Amino acid sequence: VAQIRRLLRDAELRADSLEATSVESRRRLEDLEHANRLLSQLAELAAASETSPIDLGRTALDGLQARYPDASMTAAIIGEKGPIVVARTGALPAEPHEERIDLTVSDRVVGYVRISASRPIPEEELKRAAIALEPLALAFSNALLLQELTTNAVKEERTRLARELHDEIGPGLSALGLSLDVAMFQGSERRELTDHLQQLREQVGSIIDEVRVTVSDLRSSRSQSLRSHLTEISSDANTAVDLE
């Protein structure tokens, strides 16, 4: 009984502490809501047809294809795991001459366009093509920036959830298990009650194990959106793949 009273007193102190920090919690929640609105606006902008790297990649290659109809071309964005092909066009010539146009923004190479033509392409033509591909470079840069923002937001949220599970829910479940142990000890003469409490204790232990696994999973480094994963897979395909 004394053990249970102490746990109840600790719970009351925790409630007072949480109430004292409610103002700060509301302020942080408002900040998160603001960040979420901003991130949603960026996501909508990136999903628009005029800024989508996939759509712009196809448009850019179609424009180059009109100039070099007998060439094979690929447009790729350079992510954290390396190049990812976002668009392809044309058939590979019998004896291709490989040309690569790097897409740069602020001295950072964000992607490239590879041209496999049946003849060498003059340097001046490549320079003009590079100028024409500047909007594609900006689209790739925006896509990479959005990916970095999203990845950081996901990591921060996973860390917050893991901390709350570990620091708040975990100790609460452990305290509940301890209370059940005390109750079983005090009611050891009542077999039916003891069996029921034992079942509850086993369920609490199972939940604690699940919380530990969840905390470990949330603290893992893996965080990739489904679209990013599908785009990486489609980059290995021999034909263009539409993703919606």
mmCIF file of N, CA and C in Angstrom, residues 14 161-178 201 204-205 207-212 215:
data_model
loop_
_atom_site.group_PDB
_atom_site.id
_atom_site.type_symbol
_atom_site.label_atom_id
_atom_site.label_comp_id
_atom_site.label_asym_id
_atom_site.label_seq_id
_atom_site.Cartn_x
_atom_site.Cartn_y
_atom_site.Cartn_z
ATOM 1 N N ARG A 14 4.055 14.674 -11.185
ATOM 2 C CA ARG A 14 4.262 14.726 -12.635
ATOM 3 C C ARG A 14 3.154 15.538 -13.308
ATOM 4 N N LEU A 161 9.117 11.461 -30.732
ATOM 5 C CA LEU A 161 8.246 10.352 -30.331
ATOM 6 C C LEU A 161 9.013 9.319 -29.508
ATOM 7 N N ALA A 162 10.248 9.016 -29.932
ATOM 8 C CA ALA A 162 11.055 8.052 -29.181
ATOM 9 C C ALA A 162 11.338 8.561 -27.775
ATOM 10 N N ARG A 163 11.607 9.863 -27.646
ATOM 11 C CA ARG A 163 11.895 10.431 -26.326
ATOM 12 C C ARG A 163 10.669 10.368 -25.425
ATOM 13 N N GLU A 164 9.490 10.668 -25.981
ATOM 14 C CA GLU A 164 8.276 10.624 -25.174
ATOM 15 C C GLU A 164 7.949 9.195 -24.744
ATOM 16 N N LEU A 165 8.130 8.253 -25.657
ATOM 17 C CA LEU A 165 7.873 6.856 -25.296
ATOM 18 C C LEU A 165 8.836 6.384 -24.211
ATOM 19 N N HIS A 166 10.092 6.785 -24.350
ATOM 20 C CA HIS A 166 11.124 6.312 -23.412
ATOM 21 C C HIS A 166 11.011 6.996 -22.058
ATOM 22 N N ASP A 167 10.731 8.310 -22.051
ATOM 23 C CA ASP A 167 10.789 9.079 -20.811
ATOM 24 C C ASP A 167 9.450 9.158 -20.075
ATOM 25 N N GLU A 168 8.333 8.966 -20.780
ATOM 26 C CA GLU A 168 7.037 9.150 -20.143
ATOM 27 C C GLU A 168 6.213 7.864 -20.108
ATOM 28 N N ILE A 169 5.955 7.289 -21.275
ATOM 29 C CA ILE A 169 5.098 6.104 -21.314
ATOM 30 C C ILE A 169 5.814 4.895 -20.718
ATOM 31 N N GLY A 170 7.101 4.742 -21.028
ATOM 32 C CA GLY A 170 7.854 3.603 -20.505
ATOM 33 C C GLY A 170 7.864 3.547 -18.987
ATOM 34 N N PRO A 171 8.279 4.622 -18.290
ATOM 35 C CA PRO A 171 8.254 4.602 -16.828
ATOM 36 C C PRO A 171 6.853 4.384 -16.257
ATOM 37 N N GLY A 172 5.831 4.939 -16.927
ATOM 38 C CA GLY A 172 4.465 4.739 -16.448
ATOM 39 C C GLY A 172 4.063 3.277 -16.486
ATOM 40 N N LEU A 173 4.422 2.583 -17.569
ATOM 41 C CA LEU A 173 4.114 1.163 -17.669
ATOM 42 C C LEU A 173 4.904 0.353 -16.643
ATOM 43 N N SER A 174 6.158 0.742 -16.432
ATOM 44 C CA SER A 174 6.966 0.046 -15.426
ATOM 45 C C SER A 174 6.368 0.227 -14.035
ATOM 46 N N ALA A 175 5.883 1.428 -13.741
ATOM 47 C CA ALA A 175 5.253 1.677 -12.443
ATOM 48 C C ALA A 175 3.982 0.843 -12.293
ATOM 49 N N LEU A 176 3.216 0.721 -13.386
ATOM 50 C CA LEU A 176 2.013 -0.107 -13.355
ATOM 51 C C LEU A 176 2.368 -1.566 -13.086
ATOM 52 N N GLY A 177 3.422 -2.055 -13.732
ATOM 53 C CA GLY A 177 3.863 -3.423 -13.480
ATOM 54 C C GLY A 177 4.278 -3.637 -12.043
ATOM 55 N N LEU A 178 4.967 -2.645 -11.474
ATOM 56 C CA LEU A 178 5.382 -2.737 -10.071
ATOM 57 C C LEU A 178 4.175 -2.763 -9.145
ATOM 58 N N ARG A 201 -0.140 -8.695 -15.441
ATOM 59 C CA ARG A 201 1.294 -8.387 -15.353
ATOM 60 C C ARG A 201 2.018 -8.838 -16.613
ATOM 61 N N VAL A 204 1.223 -6.350 -19.382
ATOM 62 C CA VAL A 204 2.009 -5.117 -19.206
ATOM 63 C C VAL A 204 3.452 -5.342 -19.642
ATOM 64 N N GLY A 205 4.029 -6.478 -19.282
ATOM 65 C CA GLY A 205 5.395 -6.783 -19.707
ATOM 66 C C GLY A 205 5.524 -6.859 -21.212
ATOM 67 N N ILE A 207 3.631 -5.261 -23.359
ATOM 68 C CA ILE A 207 3.531 -3.886 -23.888
ATOM 69 C C ILE A 207 4.854 -3.149 -23.713
ATOM 70 N N ILE A 208 5.506 -3.352 -22.566
ATOM 71 C CA ILE A 208 6.805 -2.706 -22.330
ATOM 72 C C ILE A 208 7.821 -3.155 -23.376
ATOM 73 N N ASP A 209 7.819 -4.447 -23.702
ATOM 74 C CA ASP A 209 8.732 -4.954 -24.735
ATOM 75 C C ASP A 209 8.430 -4.300 -26.085
ATOM 76 N N GLU A 210 7.136 -4.149 -26.404
ATOM 77 C CA GLU A 210 6.760 -3.520 -27.668
ATOM 78 C C GLU A 210 7.196 -2.057 -27.708
ATOM 79 N N VAL A 211 7.070 -1.365 -26.585
ATOM 80 C CA VAL A 211 7.515 0.036 -26.520
ATOM 81 C C VAL A 211 9.017 0.119 -26.749
ATOM 82 N N ARG A 212 9.777 -0.792 -26.161
ATOM 83 C CA ARG A 212 11.231 -0.784 -26.358
ATOM 84 C C ARG A 212 11.588 -1.001 -27.824
ATOM 85 N N VAL A 215 10.744 2.197 -29.721
ATOM 86 C CA VAL A 215 11.743 3.248 -29.474
ATOM 87 C C VAL A 215 12.997 2.977 -30.284
#
